[in-house]
Every structure is written in C-alpha cells, then in structure tokens.
Amino acid sequence: MRHFLTASHGPLAGAILKSAAFIGGEDVIAGVGVIEVLMEDSGDTIRERVESVFSAYGEEDEIIAMTDVFGGNVTNILTEYIGRKRLHLITGMNLAMVLEALLSDPSMDTEALVDQLCRSGREGVKHVNCLMEEKGEEEEI
C-alpha cells in the first residue's frame, strides 16, 4: 500500500493539507502523515515523530514523503530512512504537488508518480507577468 507524508518547519505541513482538503475534500487527506518541526525540537525529537508516523505502516508499504526544503532538519532526518523503508523523499513541497499526490490513481507505479510529482511541482512555478507579456494583455492566461 502507498502512504503519503508531509513534513515541514513550522505548521506548513498541516496547513498545506488543510488547503488540499479545501480543494479536494476532507477525504483526500485522510490517513496522510504530518510532521511539523518546531524551533526547539532536537534531532531525537524529530526522529521520534518520524518513527511514530512510520510505525503505522507495514514493511512492504511505500511512503512518499514531501518536505518543505532540501537541507532542512526534517528532510535530513528522513534521508536516514531511505533504504531502511520503502521511502521516496521529495523536497520543495507545494500545493500543486500535494494535490497531485493525493488525487493520484492508487494503481499508478510509484516511480512514475514520483516523477510526475516532481514535474508538477516544477511546472507549477510561473512568473505570471512574463506569461502575460508573452500572450499579450488582451488574452487570458
């Protein structure tokens, strides 16, 4: 079975799920793991949270974890589980990526989904001013 996890510094991980529920409904976020790291959290505290979330998953379960930034504490700690768990770790989490994950077809190959999520995250970043200049101000984007 495939599971999703959002993790961030501060409340972003939970807030992005609330936004996803606003768009896709509460059912979309059911069962998604959340780890929110506070300024005072030690590495051991973060590891305990990760272990708590992972304890709900079986050995054969796949986990797609989406984190806020590469190089952050929670991302660095999650990297320790790559190879020990069937973990796919994606950084640079944004709402488009999270929605794509939560609304994905459960039968889709996990590697293909991870590629799609990375692409979705990158393609969601746009400089709207440039798009307007390219299309002309008369046309809609």
mmCIF file of C-alpha atoms in Angstrom:
data_model
loop_
_atom_site.group_PDB
_atom_site.id
_atom_site.type_symbol
_atom_site.label_atom_id
_atom_site.label_comp_id
_atom_site.label_asym_id
_atom_site.label_seq_id
_atom_site.Cartn_x
_atom_site.Cartn_y
_atom_site.Cartn_z
ATOM 1 C CA MET A 1 0.000 0.000 0.000
ATOM 2 C CA ARG A 2 1.128 3.563 -0.665
ATOM 3 C CA HIS A 3 1.106 6.254 2.028
ATOM 4 C CA PHE A 4 1.785 9.980 1.927
ATOM 5 C CA LEU A 5 3.558 12.164 4.445
ATOM 6 C CA THR A 6 4.025 15.937 4.564
ATOM 7 C CA ALA A 7 6.789 17.362 6.740
ATOM 8 C CA SER A 8 7.947 20.909 7.337
ATOM 9 C CA HIS A 9 9.442 23.537 9.559
ATOM 10 C CA GLY A 10 6.518 25.031 11.477
ATOM 11 C CA PRO A 11 2.864 24.485 10.560
ATOM 12 C CA LEU A 12 3.254 24.354 6.757
ATOM 13 C CA ALA A 13 2.812 20.557 6.512
ATOM 14 C CA GLY A 14 -0.588 20.646 8.220
ATOM 15 C CA ALA A 15 -1.665 23.873 6.551
ATOM 16 C CA ILE A 16 -0.949 22.550 3.063
ATOM 17 C CA LEU A 17 -3.151 19.544 3.832
ATOM 18 C CA LYS A 18 -5.951 21.848 5.018
ATOM 19 C CA SER A 19 -5.667 23.700 1.718
ATOM 20 C CA ALA A 20 -5.757 20.404 -0.172
ATOM 21 C CA ALA A 21 -8.906 19.433 1.744
ATOM 22 C CA PHE A 22 -10.434 22.801 0.871
ATOM 23 C CA ILE A 23 -9.968 21.969 -2.811
ATOM 24 C CA GLY A 24 -10.395 18.181 -2.883
ATOM 25 C CA GLY A 25 -12.488 17.464 0.192
ATOM 26 C CA GLU A 26 -11.662 16.107 3.635
ATOM 27 C CA ASP A 27 -11.496 12.508 2.372
ATOM 28 C CA VAL A 28 -8.434 13.408 0.288
ATOM 29 C CA ILE A 29 -6.274 14.000 3.350
ATOM 30 C CA ALA A 30 -7.482 11.035 5.415
ATOM 31 C CA GLY A 31 -4.546 8.978 6.605
ATOM 32 C CA VAL A 32 -1.841 11.382 5.447
ATOM 33 C CA GLY A 33 1.030 11.606 7.924
ATOM 34 C CA VAL A 34 2.148 15.022 9.138
ATOM 35 C CA ILE A 35 5.376 16.076 10.821
ATOM 36 C CA GLU A 36 5.772 19.694 11.884
ATOM 37 C CA VAL A 37 9.136 20.629 13.332
ATOM 38 C CA LEU A 38 9.397 23.365 15.943
ATOM 39 C CA MET A 39 12.410 25.589 16.585
ATOM 40 C CA GLU A 40 13.145 23.879 19.899
ATOM 41 C CA ASP A 41 12.925 20.314 18.523
ATOM 42 C CA SER A 42 16.094 18.255 18.727
ATOM 43 C CA GLY A 43 17.092 15.689 16.143
ATOM 44 C CA ASP A 44 15.992 12.968 18.537
ATOM 45 C CA THR A 45 12.555 14.567 18.925
ATOM 46 C CA ILE A 46 12.151 14.711 15.146
ATOM 47 C CA ARG A 47 13.267 11.069 14.824
ATOM 48 C CA GLU A 48 10.661 10.084 17.426
ATOM 49 C CA ARG A 49 7.949 11.813 15.355
ATOM 50 C CA VAL A 50 9.150 10.077 12.197
ATOM 51 C CA GLU A 51 9.189 6.704 13.971
ATOM 52 C CA SER A 52 5.680 7.356 15.309
ATOM 53 C CA VAL A 53 4.333 8.041 11.820
ATOM 54 C CA PHE A 54 6.240 5.128 10.253
ATOM 55 C CA SER A 55 5.036 2.697 12.938
ATOM 56 C CA ALA A 56 1.565 2.811 11.359
ATOM 57 C CA TYR A 57 2.960 1.426 8.084
ATOM 58 C CA GLY A 58 3.855 -2.147 7.199
ATOM 59 C CA GLU A 59 7.258 -3.292 5.981
ATOM 60 C CA GLU A 60 6.014 -3.625 2.386
ATOM 61 C CA ASP A 61 4.211 -0.261 2.358
ATOM 62 C CA GLU A 62 5.603 2.510 0.183
ATOM 63 C CA ILE A 63 5.869 6.007 1.611
ATOM 64 C CA ILE A 64 6.049 9.186 -0.428
ATOM 65 C CA ALA A 65 7.255 11.951 1.867
ATOM 66 C CA MET A 66 7.043 15.555 0.707
ATOM 67 C CA THR A 67 9.072 18.117 2.652
ATOM 68 C CA ASP A 68 9.429 21.866 2.529
ATOM 69 C CA VAL A 69 13.141 22.398 1.793
ATOM 70 C CA PHE A 70 16.203 20.432 0.809
ATOM 71 C CA GLY A 71 18.804 20.529 3.583
ATOM 72 C CA GLY A 72 16.300 21.187 6.364
ATOM 73 C CA ASN A 73 16.334 19.161 9.583
ATOM 74 C CA VAL A 74 13.264 17.089 8.816
ATOM 75 C CA THR A 75 14.465 16.324 5.282
ATOM 76 C CA ASN A 76 17.913 15.373 6.529
ATOM 77 C CA ILE A 77 16.450 13.052 9.163
ATOM 78 C CA LEU A 78 14.077 11.446 6.666
ATOM 79 C CA THR A 79 17.048 10.674 4.386
ATOM 80 C CA GLU A 80 18.296 8.344 7.144
ATOM 81 C CA TYR A 81 15.296 6.099 6.384
ATOM 82 C CA ILE A 82 15.956 5.760 2.657
ATOM 83 C CA GLY A 83 16.924 2.136 2.157
ATOM 84 C CA ARG A 84 15.543 1.120 5.555
ATOM 85 C CA LYS A 85 11.959 1.853 4.473
ATOM 86 C CA ARG A 86 10.359 1.917 1.050
ATOM 87 C CA LEU A 87 10.637 5.693 1.197
ATOM 88 C CA HIS A 88 10.557 8.173 -1.667
ATOM 89 C CA LEU A 89 11.560 11.646 -0.473
ATOM 90 C CA ILE A 90 10.647 14.764 -2.447
ATOM 91 C CA THR A 91 11.623 18.262 -1.308
ATOM 92 C CA GLY A 92 10.226 21.616 -2.380
ATOM 93 C CA MET A 93 6.670 20.616 -1.497
ATOM 94 C CA ASN A 94 3.939 22.859 -2.841
ATOM 95 C CA LEU A 95 0.154 22.640 -3.026
ATOM 96 C CA ALA A 96 0.084 21.535 -6.672
ATOM 97 C CA MET A 97 2.417 18.647 -5.858
ATOM 98 C CA VAL A 98 0.475 17.601 -2.765
ATOM 99 C CA LEU A 99 -2.853 17.680 -4.613
ATOM 100 C CA GLU A 100 -1.372 15.667 -7.471
ATOM 101 C CA ALA A 101 -0.188 13.056 -4.971
ATOM 102 C CA LEU A 102 -3.418 12.839 -3.010
ATOM 103 C CA LEU A 103 -5.607 12.647 -6.115
ATOM 104 C CA SER A 104 -3.382 10.144 -7.914
ATOM 105 C CA ASP A 105 -4.537 6.741 -9.085
ATOM 106 C CA PRO A 106 -3.503 4.206 -6.402
ATOM 107 C CA SER A 107 -2.654 1.693 -9.117
ATOM 108 C CA MET A 108 -0.096 4.034 -10.706
ATOM 109 C CA ASP A 109 3.512 2.857 -10.451
ATOM 110 C CA THR A 110 5.203 4.668 -7.553
ATOM 111 C CA GLU A 111 8.335 5.633 -9.510
ATOM 112 C CA ALA A 112 6.150 7.124 -12.260
ATOM 113 C CA LEU A 113 4.117 9.003 -9.647
ATOM 114 C CA VAL A 114 7.241 10.412 -8.004
ATOM 115 C CA ASP A 115 8.459 11.634 -11.412
ATOM 116 C CA GLN A 116 5.045 13.186 -12.065
ATOM 117 C CA LEU A 117 5.033 14.910 -8.651
ATOM 118 C CA CYS A 118 8.454 16.433 -9.237
ATOM 119 C CA ARG A 119 7.366 17.641 -12.666
ATOM 120 C CA SER A 120 4.100 19.020 -11.266
ATOM 121 C CA GLY A 121 5.965 20.911 -8.556
ATOM 122 C CA ARG A 122 8.372 22.475 -11.054
ATOM 123 C CA GLU A 123 5.719 23.287 -13.641
ATOM 124 C CA GLY A 124 3.526 24.952 -11.021
ATOM 125 C CA VAL A 125 6.070 27.743 -10.597
ATOM 126 C CA LYS A 126 5.267 30.559 -13.018
ATOM 127 C CA HIS A 127 6.160 34.221 -13.371
ATOM 128 C CA VAL A 128 2.719 35.467 -14.366
ATOM 129 C CA ASN A 129 3.995 38.856 -15.572
ATOM 130 C CA CYS A 130 6.101 37.123 -18.229
ATOM 131 C CA LEU A 131 3.209 34.902 -19.255
ATOM 132 C CA MET A 132 1.032 37.980 -19.707
ATOM 133 C CA GLU A 133 3.688 39.670 -21.817
ATOM 134 C CA GLU A 134 4.078 36.577 -23.989
ATOM 135 C CA LYS A 135 0.342 36.202 -24.586
ATOM 136 C CA GLY A 136 -0.464 39.894 -24.738
ATOM 137 C CA GLU A 137 -2.542 41.689 -22.138
ATOM 138 C CA GLU A 138 -5.754 41.182 -24.106
ATOM 139 C CA GLU A 139 -5.717 37.391 -23.811
ATOM 140 C CA GLU A 140 -6.407 35.371 -20.699
ATOM 141 C CA ILE A 141 -3.626 33.196 -19.318
#
